[in-house]
Each structure stands twice: as C-alpha cells, then as structure tokens.
Amino acid sequence: MTTGGDTGSPGPGAGGPHGARPAGRGEPDGPQASNRRSHRPEAPDGPAGRNGADAPDSPGPPGPGDRQGQPSDAGSPGPPAGPARTPRLPMLLDAVLNVGSEVELASTLQHVVDSAADLTEARYGALALAGPAHGRGRSRIAELFSVGLSEDERRRITRLPTGHTGLLGHPGSTLSLGVPVRVNNDVLGHLCLARKRHGPFTEEDLALLRVLASQAGIAIGNARLYGTARQRERWIEGAAAVTTALLSGESAADALNTLAKAARILAGAAAGVVLQPTDEGGMEIVAASALDDPGDIVGTSIAPGSPVLVQLLGGEPVYIDDSSTDPRMTTHVRSRFGPSMMLPLQSGGRLIGTLALPRKRGGRPYTPVDRMLATQFASQAALALVLADAQHNRERLAVFEDRDRIARDLHDLVVQRLFATEMMLESTRRRTGEGELADLLGHAVDELDSTIQEVRTTIFALQQPPADAPTGLRGKVLRETAGAAVLLGFQPSVHFTGAVDTLVRDELHTGLLAALRGALAAAHRRTGVTSIEVEVDATARLPGGLDGVRLVVSVSDDGEGDDDGSVVWEAEL
C-alpha cells in the first residue's frame, strides 16, 4: 500500500505539501471545506496534483490524482456519477463514538478499519501493527486487521507498507491511501485503503483516514496504559507472595526455588534461574524452575572472568537479545534460550546472587516495562531473602541455645547422678563378695555404664548444628546409625572409646563408614533382629602391637541368640 501523505502531514483538513487545495463547486460541505477555503493561496494555471501547484477553482468534482496513491485535487473531470452520498460527518462522529465505546483493543481496531472503508467507500482496508524489525528491512507485521481481503491475500501481507507499495500490488490497487498510526510520536503501524468504489480518493478521504488513525493510536495508547497497570499489579502481587513464602520458614533451597518459579511465571519466561557466587569467583546455578525438566540446568557454572560475570558481580543488570548467539554467554544451556534478563539480587550493597529469566529461542523480546518491573521485583526479592536468612539465623540460634541447655542439664545432673549411682553399686558389689547377688550388682553396674555412654553420645549430638553435615567421625557414625534406625525400626546403640575425632584421621573415615553401612545393611536383611550395638574404639591394639581404630558391630535377635560381636573393620592410626 502506498501512504496517502507524509507521516508528518498536518491533521484533517490539510491539503498537499505546497498548500491547501482550492475548493470547487464539487467540494463537499463541512468543516474540512471551510478550513480549506479560509487558507487557499493563489495558484497558477496548470494540471492539478499533489506534486505541483493547485489548480484554480473548477466547477467540476475532484478528479483522479496524477500519481499512485495520491488523493485527487480539482481541475480534471470527475468520476462517473455514483449513488447518492450519505453525509459523512455524522458517520465519522458515530464511528469515533463507537471506537471509544469498545472494551477490547482487537475489536476496537477492527471497527476502525470497517469505519474507514465505509466512510471512504473503499473495497479494501487494513490496519497493520508493526512487530520487531529484522535487520535493515521493513518491520514485519505483528497484527493485521482487514476488510475485503481473503485469507490468501492476508497471508501475503507480511511487512508494513511504504511510500512505494500498494495494498497488495495486484492490478486495480494503484489508487490507494495510507496514513501512519502513531502513539506518542512513535509509528506503530499503518491504516491503509485501496480501490475506492466511485473514483479516486480525495483530500477529504485522507482527512477522514487521519482522524480514524488518530483514534486507533489513542485506543492503542490506552490499551498500553491499562496493560502496563495490570502487569505492574501482577508483579506487585507476585513479589508480596514471594516475600510471604520466604518469611514463612522455608529452607534456603526451597526459598530459592520459590523465587525462581514465581519470577518465571510473572515474566512469561521459559525458565527462572537463581545463581550464587562460588569460592572460585564464578557463579553457579543453585535453583531453577523451567517448563521442561530443569535437571541439567542446576549446577551449571559461569566461569570466572566472563564479561557477563563482571557486570553481575558489579551489581549491574544484563539484558540479552538472543542467548544462543550472544558471545557473552558461555554455558552449555544457552542454545535453547533467546531473549534473557539477568538481574542482580543485592541488598545493602551486598550481592546475594543473580536472577536470570530466559525466554525460548525466538521468543518475544523483553520490553522496557518488562525490564523495569523485573528489576524492581529482584530488588524486593533480595530484601526478602536477607530478611528470611536473618529470621532463619534467629530461629537456629534459639534452637542452639535450647539444645545447649538440655546438654548442660544432662551432663551436670543426669550423668553425674548416674555415675554416682554406678559407684555406689560397685562399692556394694565388692562388699558382698562372690555369689549371685554380686553378679546381679555387676550386671547393674555394666548397664549403668552403658547408659552413661549413650547419654554422653546424646549430649554430643545435641551440641551439633541440626542442619549441617557433621565433620567429625563421631557425628558421621551417629548420622549413619540414625539413618539405619528408619529401616530397622529401632535406634542402634553406639559406643565410642577414646578421642575418636582427634585420633582417627580424615582419610580413614570413608573406609570405616563404608564398613558400618555394610554391617547395618546385613543386619537389616536378617529376620528377628531386636538390637544392634556399634562400638568404635580409637584405643584398640592391633596385631603386632600397633595402635589402631576398630569398628565392632554386635547384633541380637529374638530367639536365635546374640552375636558376641564381630570385628567389621580396623585400621592403623
């Protein structure tokens, strides 16, 4: 389609680029005609046309223009008489009112096209909205609203019209008219007409088309404002929901997964990813939410020195048009993604991590509004993470204090009383001499000694951080037996002899724990097992007189008898 006037042309009622066109006797009445008469300059004789001087007043109706796509001026014979024309000003006002009463943008723009075709008696009409430009060519059409076009003709229109192309380019469409649709001085599309039923397009047609194009621009602008307001509302609600979830006491891993999922949904992204700095100076993906399986995403690292990493560690957001082709992206998952935002999660000048929101390859680019709202969301989420971490630390501190109090009570009261009772029984046994009573007292002393060992083990467990993996051998053994208790249905008894954490080297831990797991698994496969005793002796004397560590596991069942205890594993210290 050829545009019927320069995009910077004046509004309705304006003439060609060299001044207002003269009014002839065939000119329709109305505001446009009065405006043209009041500003008509003197024009020399000559053919009429928008590229030359206007012709003098002529008694005939407007004739066809002398160039493709140009509205007709006076000075040439008019077209054959057609049916009686309906006054167009009431029709225009009715069209404007109908456009303003529509709620949905799509129906509003379709009504603009229908009204333009009706008012100008055009056979074909189209309103094309621009999509993203590709290279240096014309912008592709994102949406097309038309009248009079077949589906095949609609499919052939893929790019916005320019000043040298008609609506479809087929014969009969040489007389076309088009004006840009603007929003805040930005050209978002074109409103075009072709093949007027009775003669060529006139200046009045161009003025009417400009009015309707301005209405389309207003409708698009209002829809944008409403869409932005709704989008902002969704991001605010999402940020509030994330903050509530983070402060509800979730673990750190669950909190990051909640953040990644909420951000992905709000941004319409293919994945939501949270990265955290590594000790080596890079960044690693620690949480991910994706439409597909995110398993291969978690654990992906950005190597130190990456250009993207430099910006992120500096607290700057990174916006990428196409992750699959951007040289700054170095991860193996980049090939599946397109437009992306990487937003720093920082609070109080401290970088907590990065929130990445990539869309699918070839997906819709992020708009400035998308970037602004996502950045604000990331800032609020970072603050929520800091508050959640502080709350978690306070809760952990309270747990530690409570566990320390229990451990002190056990040590200062229970263990001391048990030890005193054991000493009293031992003294009584010695005074009774030999016999059955002495044996019973000796057995009671042994039971008390075993109880004291278990209480001390419990005290040690209470002094360990509840969520941290143990680093000492004592804590590792207790973790293994606690895990086995879930399968066995009872807690194995554990005894330690000597300073196992100090005497047993770290490289010996793996072998001892593997042997312990094997022994516990074998006991689980036995039927009727009622108790298991695990002993780790760091003062054992190995064959040859060498100092060593020994693991002994004793298993008791319900009728088959007891094991005396078998040496499962031993090693030299």
XYZ file of C-alpha atoms in Angstrom:
573
model
C 0.000 0.000 0.000
C 1.152 3.498 -0.648
C 0.740 6.020 2.062
C -1.519 8.847 1.075
C 0.553 11.547 2.734
C 3.770 12.189 4.645
C 3.747 10.871 8.178
C 4.382 14.365 9.375
C 1.499 15.902 7.421
C -0.971 18.128 9.216
C -4.217 16.776 10.572
C -7.630 16.544 8.983
C -8.477 19.327 6.576
C -4.880 19.887 5.379
C -4.005 19.908 1.701
C -0.912 18.836 -0.188
C 2.644 19.708 0.664
C 2.502 23.056 -1.201
C -0.553 24.494 0.475
C -4.258 23.974 0.915
C -6.148 22.739 -2.107
C -8.774 25.082 -3.625
C -12.414 24.382 -3.157
C -14.550 23.796 -6.241
C -18.219 23.594 -6.634
C -17.998 19.841 -6.342
C -16.278 20.019 -2.959
C -18.323 18.545 -0.098
C -19.527 20.887 2.577
C -18.340 20.597 6.146
C -15.549 21.719 8.451
C -12.866 20.476 6.116
C -14.207 22.552 3.232
C -14.475 25.696 5.320
C -10.949 25.243 6.590
C -9.594 24.859 3.093
C -11.434 27.950 1.773
C -10.082 30.137 4.550
C -6.465 29.227 3.790
C -6.493 28.931 -0.008
C -3.436 30.556 -1.684
C -3.374 31.822 -5.244
C -2.243 29.088 -7.621
C -1.078 29.353 -11.222
C -2.826 27.605 -14.040
C -1.784 24.051 -14.689
C -2.683 20.452 -14.063
C -3.758 19.525 -10.588
C -1.790 17.190 -8.411
C -0.147 16.989 -5.081
C 3.320 17.389 -6.576
C 2.547 20.679 -8.357
C 0.644 23.903 -7.738
C -3.072 23.647 -7.081
C -5.388 24.387 -9.988
C -7.859 27.273 -9.887
C -11.404 26.727 -8.800
C -13.289 24.422 -11.096
C -16.984 23.794 -11.270
C -16.421 20.023 -11.613
C -15.941 17.413 -8.870
C -12.456 16.323 -7.826
C -10.698 14.205 -10.402
C -8.134 11.425 -10.082
C -4.637 12.303 -8.912
C -1.706 12.178 -11.282
C 0.373 9.737 -9.120
C -0.274 6.381 -7.491
C -1.662 6.650 -4.014
C -2.295 10.432 -4.188
C -5.715 11.873 -3.386
C -7.351 13.788 -6.221
C -7.448 17.608 -6.493
C -9.654 19.820 -8.648
C -9.026 20.631 -12.290
C -9.955 17.381 -14.009
C -13.205 15.708 -14.901
C -14.805 13.854 -12.064
C -15.636 10.185 -11.929
C -18.911 8.836 -13.206
C -21.815 9.681 -11.020
C -22.489 7.124 -8.340
C -25.293 6.628 -5.900
C -26.229 9.451 -3.587
C -23.619 10.092 -0.919
C -24.580 9.917 2.752
C -23.278 12.920 4.762
C -20.007 11.725 6.197
C -19.596 13.943 9.252
C -22.373 12.179 11.212
C -20.917 8.865 10.086
C -17.470 9.941 11.269
C -18.781 11.067 14.649
C -20.659 7.809 15.030
C -17.503 5.852 14.157
C -15.440 7.811 16.709
C -18.056 7.207 19.417
C -18.184 3.501 18.597
C -14.389 3.271 18.760
C -14.412 4.886 22.193
C -17.080 2.520 23.476
C -15.206 -0.687 22.627
C -13.505 -2.509 25.524
C -11.212 -4.954 23.726
C -8.379 -3.495 21.655
C -8.764 -6.038 18.846
C -12.445 -5.230 18.308
C -11.636 -1.501 18.508
C -9.021 -1.682 15.754
C -11.257 -3.857 13.583
C -14.013 -1.262 13.971
C -11.565 1.448 12.859
C -10.844 -0.463 9.642
C -14.517 -1.116 8.977
C -15.407 2.539 9.569
C -12.588 3.774 7.327
C -13.713 1.547 4.469
C -17.369 2.568 4.890
C -16.662 6.296 5.090
C -14.379 6.355 2.031
C -16.236 3.675 0.041
C -13.032 1.626 -0.230
C -13.172 -2.004 -1.295
C -10.146 -2.975 0.763
C -8.900 -1.787 4.121
C -6.189 -2.885 6.512
C -4.651 -1.769 9.775
C -1.237 -3.325 10.255
C 0.652 -3.111 13.552
C 4.419 -3.399 13.449
C 6.364 -6.196 15.049
C 10.115 -6.220 15.744
C 12.331 -5.209 12.818
C 14.683 -7.804 11.348
C 17.937 -6.379 10.067
C 17.635 -3.222 7.994
C 14.424 -4.242 6.247
C 10.915 -3.076 6.927
C 9.257 -4.148 10.132
C 7.258 -7.318 9.987
C 3.560 -7.190 10.759
C 2.614 -8.369 14.222
C -1.167 -8.000 13.857
C -3.366 -7.335 10.843
C -6.973 -6.158 10.886
C -8.634 -6.030 7.469
C -11.821 -5.740 5.492
C -12.416 -7.107 1.994
C -9.301 -9.319 1.965
C -9.298 -13.074 1.559
C -7.221 -15.312 3.789
C -4.747 -15.830 0.968
C -4.368 -12.089 0.493
C -3.893 -11.612 4.227
C -1.129 -14.213 4.289
C 0.727 -12.384 1.525
C 0.915 -9.190 3.589
C 3.931 -9.731 5.853
C 5.589 -6.300 6.096
C 4.407 -2.788 6.693
C 3.672 -0.709 3.582
C 5.994 2.052 2.417
C 5.506 5.014 0.124
C 6.080 2.854 -2.948
C 3.944 -0.223 -2.390
C 0.226 -0.710 -2.710
C -2.050 -2.706 -0.510
C -1.499 -5.968 -2.338
C 0.298 -4.999 -5.530
C -2.313 -6.519 -7.848
C -3.900 -4.654 -10.767
C -6.600 -2.237 -9.713
C -4.982 -1.273 -6.438
C -2.890 1.562 -7.813
C -5.160 4.173 -6.265
C -4.522 3.586 -2.562
C -4.379 5.669 0.558
C -2.479 5.204 3.779
C -1.608 7.073 6.956
C 0.573 6.108 9.914
C -0.865 5.153 13.286
C 1.066 6.977 15.986
C 1.310 6.725 19.763
C 3.389 9.459 21.399
C 5.137 10.229 18.101
C 6.064 6.563 17.629
C 4.763 4.973 14.442
C 3.224 1.657 15.462
C 1.537 0.768 12.210
C -0.376 1.951 9.160
C -4.031 2.321 8.260
C -4.431 1.713 4.527
C -7.239 1.690 1.980
C -7.393 0.663 -1.689
C -9.754 0.683 -4.694
C -12.421 3.213 -3.963
C -15.716 2.167 -5.498
C -16.503 5.523 -7.140
C -13.477 7.364 -8.403
C -10.168 8.140 -6.767
C -9.519 9.035 -3.150
C -9.861 12.716 -2.252
C -8.340 15.032 0.292
C -11.471 14.611 2.358
C -10.899 10.849 2.372
C -7.359 11.481 3.579
C -8.636 13.759 6.360
C -11.166 11.149 7.479
C -8.496 8.483 7.439
C -6.220 10.609 9.604
C -8.987 11.102 12.165
C -9.598 7.376 12.389
C -5.864 6.658 12.545
C -5.568 9.045 15.470
C -8.438 7.233 17.174
C -6.642 3.949 16.623
C -3.498 5.460 18.159
C -5.459 6.659 21.194
C -7.018 3.224 21.618
C -3.612 1.538 21.414
C -2.138 4.021 23.885
C -4.966 3.447 26.363
C -4.615 -0.310 25.975
C -0.902 0.001 26.647
C -1.503 2.014 29.794
C -4.079 -0.485 31.022
C -1.820 -3.420 30.169
C 1.113 -1.810 31.974
C -1.035 -1.153 35.037
C -2.252 -4.762 35.093
C 1.275 -6.041 34.556
C 2.583 -3.880 37.396
C -0.217 -5.151 39.629
C 0.704 -8.776 38.871
C 4.395 -8.172 39.659
C 3.497 -6.436 42.947
C 1.196 -9.302 43.940
C 3.883 -11.813 42.942
C 6.531 -10.015 44.986
C 4.233 -9.962 48.020
C 3.520 -13.695 47.641
C 7.240 -14.474 47.367
C 8.023 -12.369 50.429
C 5.326 -14.166 52.431
C 6.624 -17.562 51.319
C 10.231 -16.710 52.125
C 9.344 -15.455 55.605
C 7.187 -18.485 56.386
C 10.202 -20.507 57.471
C 11.146 -22.339 54.275
C 14.614 -23.797 53.952
C 17.168 -21.910 51.873
C 16.825 -24.316 48.920
C 13.016 -24.146 48.965
C 13.124 -20.347 49.202
C 15.310 -20.057 46.102
C 13.090 -22.486 44.178
C 10.031 -20.458 45.167
C 11.707 -17.281 43.918
C 12.735 -18.883 40.600
C 9.253 -20.262 39.903
C 7.407 -17.037 40.748
C 9.726 -14.917 38.603
C 9.413 -17.325 35.658
C 5.619 -17.176 35.722
C 5.457 -13.393 36.099
C 7.948 -12.744 33.284
C 6.459 -15.313 30.915
C 9.907 -16.883 30.673
C 10.889 -20.408 29.698
C 12.954 -20.737 32.875
C 13.623 -18.968 36.141
C 17.168 -19.429 37.415
C 18.955 -18.322 40.590
C 22.759 -18.159 40.568
C 25.055 -17.636 43.534
C 28.746 -16.693 43.670
C 31.278 -19.513 44.046
C 34.516 -19.559 46.013
C 36.463 -19.585 42.734
C 34.997 -16.242 41.648
C 32.387 -17.583 39.248
C 28.655 -18.182 39.586
C 26.704 -21.417 39.817
C 23.021 -22.145 39.208
C 21.669 -23.357 42.543
C 17.908 -23.286 41.819
C 15.853 -23.462 38.635
C 12.233 -23.621 37.547
C 11.506 -24.483 33.920
C 8.650 -25.598 31.704
C 10.762 -28.645 30.901
C 12.950 -30.693 33.226
C 15.412 -28.272 34.884
C 17.731 -31.072 35.971
C 20.535 -30.265 33.542
C 20.326 -26.558 34.397
C 21.084 -26.817 38.113
C 24.819 -26.998 38.691
C 25.749 -25.112 35.511
C 28.531 -22.612 36.203
C 29.695 -19.351 34.689
C 33.468 -19.338 34.624
C 35.392 -16.529 36.347
C 36.303 -13.657 34.040
C 33.200 -13.901 31.827
C 32.044 -10.462 30.552
C 28.556 -11.183 31.866
C 30.001 -12.145 35.230
C 31.930 -8.892 35.502
C 28.692 -6.927 35.135
C 26.738 -9.161 37.511
C 29.376 -9.094 40.242
C 29.404 -5.336 39.844
C 25.665 -5.252 40.576
C 24.636 -4.318 37.018
C 21.705 -5.980 35.201
C 22.443 -7.712 31.893
C 19.909 -7.746 29.054
C 20.481 -10.169 26.193
C 18.588 -10.212 22.885
C 19.491 -13.802 21.987
C 21.279 -16.067 24.455
C 22.047 -18.660 21.779
C 24.160 -16.265 19.710
C 25.432 -13.705 22.228
C 29.205 -14.226 22.650
C 28.986 -13.208 26.308
C 27.015 -16.352 27.119
C 29.261 -19.379 27.680
C 27.068 -22.020 29.372
C 26.047 -25.217 27.585
C 22.319 -24.498 28.065
C 22.383 -21.199 26.177
C 21.433 -22.802 22.836
C 17.836 -23.416 23.916
C 17.135 -19.834 25.016
C 16.594 -16.474 23.318
C 15.876 -13.109 24.997
C 17.051 -13.047 28.587
C 17.349 -10.814 31.643
C 19.999 -11.362 34.303
C 19.227 -9.271 37.370
C 21.462 -8.912 40.437
C 19.948 -9.855 43.795
C 21.571 -7.360 46.118
C 20.596 -5.657 49.341
C 22.548 -3.103 51.290
C 25.372 -3.222 48.764
C 25.814 -6.986 49.261
C 25.384 -9.285 46.244
C 23.350 -12.339 47.212
C 23.044 -13.839 43.757
C 21.531 -13.334 40.320
C 18.045 -13.931 38.944
C 18.049 -14.996 35.276
C 14.851 -15.106 33.209
C 15.479 -16.511 29.710
C 12.696 -16.970 27.171
C 12.614 -19.622 24.487
C 14.738 -19.166 21.402
C 12.885 -16.869 19.007
C 10.605 -15.665 21.809
C 9.204 -12.188 22.281
C 11.860 -9.661 23.379
C 11.578 -8.032 26.770
C 10.169 -4.505 26.668
C 11.479 -1.609 28.765
C 8.437 -2.044 31.026
C 9.252 -5.759 31.463
C 12.815 -4.897 32.438
C 11.781 -2.204 34.899
C 9.210 -4.380 36.676
C 11.529 -7.405 36.812
C 14.334 -5.260 38.251
C 12.035 -3.931 40.969
C 10.904 -7.489 41.714
C 14.521 -8.648 42.018
C 15.311 -5.841 44.476
C 12.336 -6.726 46.671
C 13.098 -10.444 46.443
C 16.694 -9.804 47.512
C 15.479 -7.906 50.570
C 13.066 -10.737 51.369
C 15.916 -13.262 51.095
C 18.021 -11.217 53.517
C 15.114 -10.976 55.980
C 14.378 -14.694 55.628
C 18.024 -15.539 56.228
C 18.101 -13.323 59.321
C 14.902 -14.935 60.607
C 16.322 -18.398 59.955
C 19.501 -17.488 61.834
C 17.475 -16.262 64.798
C 15.493 -19.497 64.852
C 18.677 -21.559 64.621
C 20.212 -19.577 67.459
C 17.159 -20.240 69.595
C 17.420 -23.970 68.813
C 21.137 -23.981 69.640
C 20.510 -22.260 72.939
C 17.782 -24.749 73.821
C 19.940 -27.722 72.852
C 22.901 -26.353 74.830
C 20.676 -26.008 77.896
C 19.458 -29.598 77.536
C 23.024 -30.843 77.048
C 24.196 -28.981 80.158
C 21.327 -30.388 82.202
C 22.084 -33.908 81.018
C 25.761 -33.554 81.784
C 25.508 -31.728 85.069
C 22.523 -33.575 86.532
C 21.699 -36.849 84.830
C 25.203 -38.118 84.038
C 26.564 -37.124 87.408
C 23.722 -38.884 89.244
C 24.064 -41.983 87.095
C 27.805 -42.029 87.698
C 27.274 -41.640 91.452
C 24.750 -44.486 91.428
C 27.180 -46.670 89.498
C 29.909 -46.019 92.061
C 27.560 -46.908 94.923
C 26.578 -50.177 93.279
C 30.168 -51.028 92.520
C 31.101 -50.440 96.146
C 28.202 -52.613 97.321
C 29.192 -55.421 94.953
C 32.719 -55.504 96.356
C 31.429 -55.768 99.918
C 29.107 -58.669 99.122
C 31.904 -60.868 97.840
C 31.211 -63.703 95.427
C 27.786 -65.053 94.642
C 24.567 -64.457 92.750
C 23.963 -61.084 94.363
C 27.402 -59.898 93.336
C 26.738 -60.978 89.758
C 23.455 -59.065 89.711
C 25.121 -55.966 91.062
C 27.891 -56.279 88.480
C 25.332 -56.515 85.688
C 23.569 -53.408 87.029
C 26.896 -51.551 87.056
C 27.533 -52.520 83.429
C 24.066 -51.328 82.399
C 24.593 -48.018 84.130
C 27.957 -47.609 82.443
C 26.342 -48.307 79.066
C 23.591 -45.808 79.833
C 26.144 -43.154 80.736
C 27.900 -43.719 77.399
C 24.642 -43.324 75.476
C 23.704 -40.175 77.365
C 27.113 -38.707 76.575
C 26.577 -39.596 72.912
C 23.222 -37.815 73.029
C 24.867 -34.777 74.600
C 27.384 -34.705 71.768
C 24.592 -34.949 69.173
C 22.735 -32.077 70.807
C 25.831 -29.919 70.509
C 25.968 -30.417 66.712
C 24.238 -27.959 64.318
C 20.923 -29.606 63.341
C 21.084 -28.828 59.631
C 24.813 -29.056 58.969
C 26.602 -32.189 57.831
C 28.911 -33.481 60.565
C 32.649 -33.154 60.034
C 33.933 -35.401 62.846
C 33.907 -39.198 62.862
C 31.641 -39.323 65.913
C 28.969 -37.211 64.162
C 29.251 -39.199 60.940
C 28.762 -42.524 62.745
C 25.740 -41.147 64.587
C 24.269 -39.919 61.302
C 24.663 -43.367 59.738
C 23.013 -45.161 62.641
C 20.195 -42.611 62.755
C 19.539 -43.253 59.077
C 19.536 -47.018 59.654
C 17.043 -46.609 62.518
C 14.376 -45.600 59.986
C 14.677 -49.001 58.271
C 15.345 -51.114 61.364
C 12.536 -49.702 63.455
C 14.798 -49.050 66.431
C 17.855 -46.967 67.215
C 21.160 -48.881 67.278
C 23.250 -48.371 70.393
C 26.547 -46.587 69.735
C 29.627 -46.514 71.984
C 32.852 -44.607 71.444
C 36.132 -45.364 73.185
C 38.879 -42.812 73.104
C 39.033 -39.432 71.374
C 37.796 -40.697 68.007
C 37.539 -37.230 66.428
C 41.119 -36.404 67.368
C 42.887 -39.744 66.862
C 41.228 -41.010 63.662
C 42.479 -39.264 60.526
C 40.002 -37.935 57.958
C 41.229 -40.337 55.260
C 40.170 -43.292 57.460
C 36.580 -42.053 57.759
C 35.480 -43.332 54.352
C 36.549 -46.926 54.981
C 35.050 -47.098 58.452
C 31.720 -45.621 57.347
C 31.523 -47.971 54.336
C 32.068 -50.974 56.622
C 29.437 -49.651 59.035
C 26.879 -49.262 56.272
C 27.541 -52.816 55.102
C 27.105 -54.241 58.589
C 23.872 -52.305 59.177
C 22.514 -53.421 55.795
C 23.329 -57.070 56.592
C 21.561 -56.739 59.945
C 18.505 -55.269 58.215
C 18.313 -58.328 55.951
C 18.215 -60.663 58.956
C 14.854 -61.523 60.463
C 14.017 -61.011 64.098
C 16.766 -58.518 64.891
C 15.952 -56.735 68.147
C 19.064 -54.701 68.909
C 22.346 -53.629 67.395
C 25.372 -52.317 69.233
C 28.025 -50.341 67.399
C 31.391 -49.707 69.042
C 34.156 -47.515 67.673
C 37.369 -47.956 69.633
C 40.155 -45.481 68.933
C 42.420 -47.107 71.586
C 42.446 -50.594 70.058
C 45.644 -52.641 69.984
C 46.098 -54.276 66.587
C 48.060 -57.446 65.886
C 51.723 -56.621 66.119
C 51.168 -54.173 68.936
C 50.204 -51.273 66.674
C 47.815 -48.544 67.762
C 44.648 -48.560 65.685
C 40.942 -47.919 65.416
C 38.448 -50.800 65.417
C 34.755 -50.998 64.483
C 32.734 -53.745 66.163
C 29.044 -54.408 65.420
C 27.003 -56.782 67.610
C 23.539 -57.945 66.538
C 20.881 -59.544 68.801
C 17.713 -61.320 67.608
C 14.585 -62.704 69.244
C 15.398 -66.345 69.840
C 18.456 -67.194 67.823
C 20.824 -65.816 70.427
C 23.281 -62.948 70.448
C 26.402 -62.326 68.453
C 29.462 -61.852 70.551
C 30.368 -59.043 68.204
C 32.407 -59.252 65.056
C 35.253 -57.012 64.025
C 33.863 -55.338 60.928
C 36.774 -53.043 60.174
C 40.068 -51.897 61.668
C 42.977 -49.742 60.570
C 46.248 -48.440 61.871
C 46.281 -44.929 63.254
